[in-house]
Amino acid sequence: MLSRMGTGLGMLGLAGLLGDEKLLAADAQSAAQAMSYQNPLAPKEPHFPAKAKHVIHLFMTGGPSHVDTFDPKPLLTKYDGKPLPGGDNLRTERKTGAAMASPFKFQKYGESGIEVSELFQHTAKHIDDIAVIRSMQAEVPNHEPSLGLMNCGASVAVRPAFGSWLTYGMGTDNQNLPGYIVMCPHGYPTKQTQNWQSAFLPGVYQGTYVDTRHTEVEKLIENVKNSTLSLEQQRSQIDLLQQMNQAHREQRGFDPALESRVQSFELAYRMQMEATDAFDVSREPKNVLEAYGEGIQARQILIARRLVERGVRFVQVFHDQGQPWDSHDDLEKSHRRLAGQCDKAIGALIADLKRLGLFEETLILWGGEFGRTPTVELPKPGSNAGKVNGRDHNHYGFTCWLAGGGIKGGQVYGSTDETGFKAEENPVHVHDLHATMLHALGFDHKKLTYRYAGRDYRLTDVHGNVVHKLLS
């Protein structure tokens, strides 16, 4: 008994020494985990080499009309005010009537001769760099599920956003700014923060929202500056916090959630200088500011370029709060106003990216969550103003376009029928669009997965085919 007690006391001493050197089994495991820990936003290599490294998503929330922008339909002029062949009440969300001709003129642009509406004359100057997809398809004619599908690859279920998947797969080049930034003036778009959620992915991958109606950096990014402490004092404060976190870590072992929180404090500190510079467009030369034009849209699209220039991985630009392109009434007036707010800036963005040598590594997506009907929407109390000059939602066929990194420009892919109602030639589902974009970024969409609840999830769920003809 005495012998065993003496040996036991010796073992206690040995355990203390091993513990101090992190050589006990549990401590060794924690030390190994801590040694292997990496910043979740550290740059990572994709599955295979690719041109595209960044994404700018220009989101025309509400559903711009494809037959009034990038998909001309002469038959609508022929049947204007008359029933379309095959019936006048197309199966959409609301009841529609006769054919409605586009009030806008179309013109051929570039060597490719692609027709574009007068609404996007500045964008059309770069049509030879743009791949227009005229055969897009969603799943339902409602905003919320279609926004979920376009942003997160799922109409109903809670899933991570495209930007979250990309930062999870690639990290980001600038550790002083969030990897995924979302801009929307005056408030949230329809479906709010679910558009840029990380869902079951770690929270570090969710989008960072910025209200671009403000011009002052302090209002653009809440709490970006400390009004009471200097940078030096904040550094001392964070260093003290780090020491406390280290003590907590030594007592409890490695904790990924704690590491993520530590990283968030560090990022918040570093952002104070970097974000102030990135969001201040007044630092741009006069000729650049004039090229983009005036207004909120011009400013936030210019900010998108400045963010990509500084290594931000995914930048999403919503046109405005709610669903501004949802033209159930006064389509001509509203579409002309909305396009006028962004067309010049979009053209300037493409030219600016080329000037800076960033176009080939920046993938641009333009479009909404669905399109609109070729027929006029009929009056219905509580649904519209009863003016009979707008279009209903249309998920059966609509248009979006891609440009930049990895995309073969100067082409039209797919088509809708002769009225513009349904995708007819080479339909492209939103899952196919996501698979193609991921391929341009260097990812096999079937292999970019995250295990959750016993299953490997991905952006495209169990669907999606890469449209190789869109790729350069």
Coordinates of C-alpha atoms in Angstrom, one line a residue:
M1 CA 0.0 0.0 0.0
L2 CA 2.8 2.4 1.0
S3 CA 4.7 1.5 -2.1
R4 CA 1.8 2.2 -4.4
M5 CA 1.1 5.5 -2.6
G6 CA 4.7 6.6 -3.1
T7 CA 4.6 5.7 -6.8
G8 CA 1.3 7.5 -7.1
L9 CA 2.8 10.7 -5.7
G10 CA 5.6 10.4 -8.2
M11 CA 3.0 9.9 -11.0
L12 CA 1.3 13.1 -9.9
G13 CA 4.5 15.0 -10.2
L14 CA 5.1 13.5 -13.7
A15 CA 1.6 14.4 -14.7
G16 CA 2.2 17.9 -13.7
L17 CA 5.4 18.1 -15.8
L18 CA 3.7 16.5 -18.8
G19 CA 0.8 18.8 -18.5
D20 CA 3.0 21.9 -18.5
E21 CA 4.7 20.7 -21.7
K22 CA 1.3 19.8 -23.3
L23 CA 2.4 16.1 -23.5
L24 CA -0.6 14.5 -21.9
A25 CA -3.0 12.7 -24.3
A26 CA -5.8 15.3 -24.0
D27 CA -3.5 18.3 -24.1
A28 CA -1.5 16.8 -26.9
Q29 CA -4.7 16.5 -28.9
S30 CA -5.7 20.1 -28.2
A31 CA -2.2 21.3 -29.0
A32 CA -2.3 19.4 -32.3
Q33 CA -5.7 20.9 -33.2
A34 CA -4.4 24.3 -32.3
M35 CA -1.3 23.8 -34.4
S36 CA -3.4 22.7 -37.4
Y37 CA -5.9 25.5 -37.0
Q38 CA -6.1 27.9 -40.0
N39 CA -7.9 31.1 -40.5
P40 CA -11.2 30.0 -42.2
L41 CA -10.9 33.0 -44.6
A42 CA -7.3 32.2 -45.6
P43 CA -6.9 31.9 -49.4
K44 CA -7.3 28.3 -50.7
E45 CA -6.8 26.7 -54.0
P46 CA -9.9 25.6 -56.0
H47 CA -10.2 22.1 -57.5
F48 CA -8.5 23.1 -60.8
P49 CA -6.8 26.2 -62.2
A50 CA -9.3 28.9 -63.4
K51 CA -9.4 32.4 -64.7
A52 CA -12.1 33.8 -62.4
K53 CA -11.1 34.7 -58.8
H54 CA -13.9 37.1 -57.8
V55 CA -17.6 37.5 -58.5
I56 CA -19.7 40.7 -58.8
H57 CA -23.4 39.9 -58.8
L58 CA -25.5 42.8 -60.1
F59 CA -29.0 41.8 -58.8
M60 CA -32.0 43.5 -60.4
T61 CA -34.4 42.5 -57.7
G62 CA -38.0 42.1 -58.6
G63 CA -37.6 40.5 -62.1
P64 CA -36.6 42.7 -65.0
S65 CA -38.5 42.0 -68.3
H66 CA -36.4 40.1 -70.7
V67 CA -38.5 41.0 -73.7
D68 CA -37.8 44.6 -72.9
T69 CA -34.1 44.3 -72.3
F70 CA -32.0 41.5 -73.9
D71 CA -34.6 39.2 -75.7
P72 CA -36.4 41.1 -78.5
K73 CA -39.7 39.6 -79.8
P74 CA -41.0 41.1 -83.0
L75 CA -44.1 38.9 -82.8
L76 CA -45.3 40.9 -79.8
T77 CA -45.4 44.0 -82.0
K78 CA -47.5 42.1 -84.5
Y79 CA -50.0 40.9 -81.9
D80 CA -49.9 44.0 -79.7
G81 CA -53.3 44.3 -78.0
K82 CA -54.4 41.0 -79.5
P83 CA -54.6 37.5 -78.1
L84 CA -51.4 35.5 -78.6
P85 CA -51.6 32.3 -80.7
G86 CA -52.7 29.5 -78.4
G87 CA -54.5 31.6 -75.8
D88 CA -54.2 34.8 -73.9
N89 CA -54.1 33.6 -70.3
L90 CA -50.7 32.2 -69.7
R91 CA -50.3 30.1 -66.6
T92 CA -48.4 32.5 -64.3
E93 CA -49.0 34.0 -60.9
R94 CA -51.8 36.3 -62.0
K95 CA -54.2 36.6 -64.9
T96 CA -52.9 38.2 -68.0
G97 CA -54.5 39.3 -71.2
A98 CA -53.4 40.3 -74.7
A99 CA -49.9 40.6 -76.1
M100 CA -48.0 43.7 -75.0
A101 CA -45.4 45.0 -77.4
S102 CA -42.1 46.3 -76.0
P103 CA -42.2 50.1 -75.8
F104 CA -38.4 50.1 -76.3
K105 CA -36.4 49.9 -79.5
F106 CA -33.7 47.2 -80.0
Q107 CA -30.5 47.7 -81.9
K108 CA -27.6 45.4 -82.9
Y109 CA -24.3 46.1 -81.2
G110 CA -20.7 45.0 -81.6
E111 CA -19.2 42.5 -84.1
S112 CA -21.5 39.8 -82.7
G113 CA -24.5 41.9 -83.7
I114 CA -26.5 40.9 -80.6
E115 CA -29.7 43.0 -80.2
V116 CA -30.0 45.0 -77.0
S117 CA -32.8 47.3 -75.8
E118 CA -32.3 51.1 -75.8
L119 CA -32.5 50.8 -72.0
F120 CA -28.9 49.4 -71.8
Q121 CA -27.0 51.3 -74.4
H122 CA -23.9 51.7 -72.3
T123 CA -23.9 48.0 -71.3
A124 CA -24.4 47.1 -75.0
K125 CA -21.2 48.7 -76.0
H126 CA -19.4 45.7 -74.3
I127 CA -21.7 43.1 -75.8
D128 CA -18.8 41.3 -77.4
D129 CA -17.6 40.5 -73.9
I130 CA -21.0 39.4 -72.7
A131 CA -22.7 36.0 -72.9
V132 CA -26.4 36.5 -72.9
I133 CA -28.4 33.5 -71.7
R134 CA -32.0 33.9 -73.1
S135 CA -33.2 30.5 -71.8
M136 CA -33.1 30.8 -68.0
Q137 CA -35.6 28.9 -65.9
A138 CA -36.6 29.1 -62.3
E139 CA -39.2 27.0 -60.5
V140 CA -42.1 29.2 -59.3
P141 CA -43.5 32.7 -60.2
N142 CA -43.0 34.1 -56.7
H143 CA -40.3 36.4 -55.4
E144 CA -39.3 34.7 -52.1
P145 CA -38.7 31.2 -53.4
S146 CA -37.1 32.5 -56.6
L147 CA -34.8 34.7 -54.7
G148 CA -33.8 31.7 -52.5
L149 CA -33.1 29.7 -55.6
M150 CA -31.0 32.3 -57.3
N151 CA -29.0 33.2 -54.2
C152 CA -28.9 29.9 -52.3
G153 CA -29.8 27.2 -54.8
A154 CA -33.0 26.3 -52.9
S155 CA -36.5 27.6 -53.3
V156 CA -37.8 26.6 -49.8
A157 CA -35.1 25.0 -47.6
V158 CA -32.6 27.1 -45.7
R159 CA -29.3 26.8 -47.6
P160 CA -26.0 28.8 -47.7
A161 CA -25.7 31.6 -50.2
F162 CA -23.5 31.4 -53.3
G163 CA -21.1 33.9 -51.7
S164 CA -20.9 31.7 -48.6
W165 CA -20.0 28.6 -50.6
L166 CA -17.4 30.5 -52.5
T167 CA -15.6 32.0 -49.5
Y168 CA -15.9 28.5 -47.8
G169 CA -14.1 27.0 -50.9
M170 CA -11.6 29.7 -51.7
G171 CA -11.3 32.0 -48.7
T172 CA -10.4 35.6 -49.6
D173 CA -7.3 37.5 -50.6
N174 CA -7.7 40.4 -48.2
Q175 CA -7.8 39.5 -44.5
N176 CA -8.6 43.1 -43.6
L177 CA -12.0 43.0 -45.3
P178 CA -14.9 40.5 -45.2
G179 CA -14.7 37.9 -48.0
Y180 CA -18.4 38.3 -48.9
I181 CA -20.0 41.8 -49.0
V182 CA -23.6 42.7 -49.9
M183 CA -24.8 46.2 -50.8
C184 CA -28.4 47.3 -50.9
P185 CA -29.5 50.9 -50.4
H186 CA -32.3 52.0 -48.1
G187 CA -32.7 48.7 -46.4
Y188 CA -33.1 45.0 -47.1
P189 CA -34.3 43.4 -50.4
T190 CA -37.2 40.9 -50.3
K191 CA -36.3 37.9 -48.2
Q192 CA -33.9 40.1 -46.3
T193 CA -30.8 38.5 -44.8
Q194 CA -31.7 35.0 -46.0
N195 CA -30.3 36.1 -49.4
W196 CA -26.8 36.1 -48.0
Q197 CA -27.0 33.6 -45.1
S198 CA -24.4 31.0 -44.3
A199 CA -27.0 28.6 -43.0
F200 CA -25.2 25.5 -41.7
L201 CA -21.8 26.7 -42.9
P202 CA -19.7 28.5 -40.2
G203 CA -20.9 32.0 -39.5
V204 CA -17.7 33.5 -40.8
Y205 CA -18.9 32.8 -44.4
Q206 CA -22.1 34.8 -44.3
G207 CA -22.4 38.1 -46.2
T208 CA -21.7 41.4 -44.6
Y209 CA -24.5 43.9 -45.3
V210 CA -23.8 47.5 -46.2
D211 CA -26.5 50.2 -46.7
T212 CA -25.1 52.2 -49.7
R213 CA -27.6 55.1 -49.4
H214 CA -25.0 56.6 -47.0
T215 CA -21.8 58.3 -48.2
E216 CA -20.0 58.6 -44.8
V217 CA -18.0 55.5 -44.0
E218 CA -19.2 55.6 -40.3
K219 CA -22.8 55.2 -41.5
L220 CA -22.0 52.8 -44.3
I221 CA -20.5 50.3 -41.8
E222 CA -21.8 50.5 -38.3
N223 CA -19.3 50.8 -35.5
V224 CA -16.4 50.8 -38.0
K225 CA -14.7 53.4 -35.8
N226 CA -14.4 53.6 -32.0
S227 CA -15.5 57.1 -30.9
T228 CA -13.8 56.8 -27.5
L229 CA -10.5 54.8 -28.0
S230 CA -7.6 55.4 -30.3
L231 CA -6.3 52.6 -32.5
E232 CA -3.4 52.1 -30.1
Q233 CA -5.7 51.8 -27.1
Q234 CA -8.0 49.4 -29.1
R235 CA -4.9 47.3 -29.9
S236 CA -4.0 47.0 -26.2
Q237 CA -7.6 46.1 -25.5
I238 CA -7.7 43.4 -28.1
D239 CA -4.3 42.1 -26.9
L240 CA -5.6 41.8 -23.4
L241 CA -8.7 40.0 -24.7
Q242 CA -6.4 37.6 -26.6
Q243 CA -4.5 36.8 -23.4
M244 CA -7.8 36.0 -21.7
N245 CA -8.9 33.9 -24.6
Q246 CA -5.6 32.0 -24.5
A247 CA -6.1 31.3 -20.8
H248 CA -9.6 30.1 -21.6
R249 CA -8.2 27.9 -24.4
E250 CA -5.5 26.3 -22.2
Q251 CA -8.1 25.3 -19.6
R252 CA -10.7 23.9 -22.1
G253 CA -8.7 22.9 -25.2
F254 CA -9.2 23.9 -28.8
D255 CA -12.6 25.3 -29.7
P256 CA -13.3 26.3 -33.3
A257 CA -16.2 28.6 -32.2
L258 CA -13.8 30.5 -29.9
E259 CA -11.2 30.7 -32.7
S260 CA -13.9 32.2 -35.1
R261 CA -14.8 34.7 -32.4
V262 CA -11.2 35.7 -32.0
Q263 CA -10.8 36.1 -35.7
S264 CA -13.9 38.3 -35.8
F265 CA -12.4 40.7 -33.3
E266 CA -9.2 40.9 -35.2
L267 CA -11.0 41.5 -38.5
A268 CA -13.1 44.2 -37.0
Y269 CA -9.9 46.0 -35.8
R270 CA -8.2 45.7 -39.2
M271 CA -11.3 46.8 -41.1
Q272 CA -11.1 50.3 -39.5
M273 CA -8.4 51.4 -41.9
E274 CA -9.0 49.2 -44.9
A275 CA -12.8 49.7 -45.1
T276 CA -12.5 53.4 -44.7
D277 CA -10.3 53.5 -47.9
A278 CA -12.3 50.9 -49.9
F279 CA -15.7 52.6 -49.5
D280 CA -14.6 56.1 -50.0
V281 CA -15.2 56.7 -53.7
S282 CA -14.1 60.3 -53.5
R283 CA -10.5 59.1 -53.7
E284 CA -11.1 58.1 -57.4
P285 CA -10.0 60.4 -60.2
K286 CA -12.5 62.8 -61.6
N287 CA -12.7 61.0 -65.0
V288 CA -13.5 57.7 -63.3
L289 CA -16.3 59.3 -61.2
E290 CA -17.7 60.9 -64.4
A291 CA -17.6 57.6 -66.3
Y292 CA -19.8 55.8 -63.6
G293 CA -22.1 58.8 -63.3
E294 CA -24.1 60.1 -60.4
G295 CA -26.4 58.5 -57.9
I296 CA -26.5 55.6 -55.5
Q297 CA -26.2 52.9 -58.2
A298 CA -23.2 54.5 -59.7
R299 CA -21.5 54.7 -56.3
Q300 CA -22.2 51.2 -55.2
I301 CA -21.1 49.7 -58.5
L302 CA -17.9 51.7 -58.3
I303 CA -17.5 50.4 -54.7
A304 CA -17.9 46.9 -56.0
R305 CA -14.9 47.4 -58.3
R306 CA -12.9 48.9 -55.5
L307 CA -13.7 45.9 -53.3
V308 CA -12.7 43.4 -55.9
E309 CA -9.5 45.4 -56.6
R310 CA -8.7 44.9 -52.9
G311 CA -9.2 41.2 -53.0
V312 CA -12.8 40.7 -51.8
R313 CA -14.0 37.4 -53.1
F314 CA -17.8 37.9 -53.6
V315 CA -19.6 41.3 -54.0
Q316 CA -23.4 41.4 -54.4
V317 CA -25.1 44.6 -55.5
F318 CA -28.9 44.7 -55.0
H319 CA -30.6 47.5 -56.9
D320 CA -32.6 48.7 -53.9
Q321 CA -34.7 47.6 -51.0
G322 CA -37.7 45.4 -51.7
Q323 CA -38.2 44.4 -55.3
P324 CA -37.9 47.6 -57.4
W325 CA -38.0 45.9 -60.9
D326 CA -41.4 44.3 -60.1
S327 CA -43.3 46.2 -62.8
H328 CA -46.9 45.1 -62.6
D329 CA -47.9 48.6 -63.6
D330 CA -46.2 51.4 -65.6
L331 CA -43.5 49.1 -66.9
E332 CA -42.2 51.6 -69.5
K333 CA -41.8 54.3 -66.9
S334 CA -40.3 52.2 -64.1
H335 CA -37.9 50.2 -66.4
R336 CA -36.7 53.3 -68.0
R337 CA -36.0 54.9 -64.7
L338 CA -34.3 51.8 -63.1
A339 CA -32.2 51.1 -66.2
G340 CA -31.2 54.7 -66.3
Q341 CA -29.9 54.5 -62.7
C342 CA -27.5 51.6 -63.5
D343 CA -26.7 51.2 -67.2
K344 CA -24.0 53.8 -67.4
A345 CA -22.3 52.5 -64.3
I346 CA -22.4 48.9 -65.6
G347 CA -20.7 49.9 -68.8
A348 CA -18.1 51.8 -66.8
L349 CA -17.5 48.8 -64.5
I350 CA -16.6 46.6 -67.5
A351 CA -14.3 49.2 -69.0
D352 CA -12.8 50.0 -65.6
L353 CA -12.0 46.3 -64.8
K354 CA -10.3 46.0 -68.2
R355 CA -8.3 49.1 -67.5
L356 CA -7.1 47.7 -64.2
G357 CA -6.4 44.2 -65.7
L358 CA -9.1 42.7 -63.5
F359 CA -11.8 41.8 -66.1
E360 CA -10.3 38.4 -66.9
E361 CA -10.4 37.4 -63.2
T362 CA -13.7 38.9 -62.3
L363 CA -16.9 37.0 -63.1
I364 CA -19.9 39.3 -63.5
L365 CA -23.6 38.1 -63.3
W366 CA -26.5 40.4 -64.2
G367 CA -30.1 39.5 -63.8
G368 CA -33.1 39.1 -61.5
E369 CA -34.9 36.1 -59.9
F370 CA -37.1 35.6 -63.0
G371 CA -38.5 37.5 -66.0
R372 CA -41.9 38.8 -67.0
T373 CA -44.8 37.8 -69.2
P374 CA -45.1 38.8 -72.9
T375 CA -48.8 39.6 -72.1
V376 CA -50.2 42.4 -70.2
E377 CA -51.3 41.9 -66.6
L378 CA -55.0 42.4 -66.0
P379 CA -56.4 44.5 -63.2
K380 CA -57.1 42.8 -59.9
P381 CA -57.9 44.5 -56.6
G382 CA -55.0 44.3 -54.2
S383 CA -52.6 43.1 -56.8
N384 CA -51.9 46.2 -59.0
A385 CA -53.0 49.7 -59.7
G386 CA -55.3 48.5 -62.6
K387 CA -53.5 50.5 -65.3
V388 CA -53.1 47.6 -67.7
N389 CA -49.6 48.6 -68.7
G390 CA -47.4 46.1 -66.8
R391 CA -46.3 42.5 -66.9
D392 CA -46.7 39.6 -64.5
H393 CA -43.9 37.3 -63.2
N394 CA -42.5 34.7 -65.5
H395 CA -40.2 31.9 -64.3
Y396 CA -40.6 29.7 -67.4
G397 CA -38.2 31.7 -69.5
F398 CA -36.0 34.8 -68.8
T399 CA -32.6 36.3 -69.4
C400 CA -29.4 36.9 -67.5
W401 CA -25.9 37.5 -68.7
L402 CA -22.4 36.7 -67.7
A403 CA -19.1 38.4 -68.5
G404 CA -15.5 38.4 -67.4
G405 CA -13.4 35.6 -66.0
G406 CA -13.8 32.4 -67.8
I407 CA -16.7 33.4 -70.0
K408 CA -16.8 33.4 -73.8
G409 CA -18.4 36.8 -74.7
G410 CA -20.2 37.9 -77.8
Q411 CA -22.7 35.1 -77.8
V412 CA -26.4 34.4 -77.2
Y413 CA -27.1 31.0 -75.6
G414 CA -30.5 29.4 -75.7
S415 CA -33.8 31.1 -76.6
T416 CA -37.4 31.4 -75.5
D417 CA -40.3 30.7 -77.8
E418 CA -41.4 33.3 -80.4
T419 CA -43.5 35.2 -77.8
G420 CA -40.8 35.1 -75.0
F421 CA -42.9 33.1 -72.6
K422 CA -41.0 29.8 -72.2
A423 CA -37.4 28.6 -72.6
E424 CA -37.4 26.5 -75.8
E425 CA -33.9 26.0 -77.0
N426 CA -31.1 24.9 -74.6
P427 CA -33.0 25.7 -71.3
V428 CA -30.7 26.7 -68.4
H429 CA -32.0 26.1 -64.9
V430 CA -30.6 28.2 -62.1
H431 CA -28.7 25.1 -60.9
D432 CA -27.0 24.9 -64.3
L433 CA -26.1 28.6 -64.0
H434 CA -24.5 28.0 -60.6
A435 CA -22.6 24.9 -61.8
T436 CA -21.2 26.9 -64.7
M437 CA -20.2 29.8 -62.6
L438 CA -18.4 27.5 -60.1
H439 CA -16.6 25.8 -63.0
A440 CA -15.4 29.2 -64.2
L441 CA -14.1 29.7 -60.6
G442 CA -12.2 26.4 -60.6
F443 CA -14.7 24.2 -58.8
D444 CA -16.5 20.9 -59.6
H445 CA -19.9 21.8 -58.2
K446 CA -20.4 18.2 -57.2
K447 CA -17.3 18.2 -55.1
L448 CA -17.7 21.5 -53.3
T449 CA -19.6 20.0 -50.3
Y450 CA -20.1 20.4 -46.6
R451 CA -21.2 17.6 -44.3
Y452 CA -24.3 18.5 -42.3
A453 CA -26.9 16.3 -40.5
G454 CA -25.4 13.2 -42.0
R455 CA -25.3 14.4 -45.6
D456 CA -22.9 16.1 -47.9
Y457 CA -24.6 19.3 -49.2
R458 CA -23.7 21.5 -52.1
L459 CA -24.9 24.7 -53.8
T460 CA -26.6 22.8 -56.6
D461 CA -28.1 20.2 -54.3
V462 CA -28.4 17.0 -56.5
H463 CA -28.9 18.9 -59.8
G464 CA -27.0 21.1 -62.2
N465 CA -25.0 20.7 -65.4
V466 CA -22.1 22.9 -66.6
V467 CA -22.9 24.8 -69.8
H468 CA -19.5 24.4 -71.4
K469 CA -20.4 26.6 -74.4
L470 CA -20.5 29.6 -72.1
L471 CA -16.9 29.1 -71.0
S472 CA -13.9 30.4 -72.8

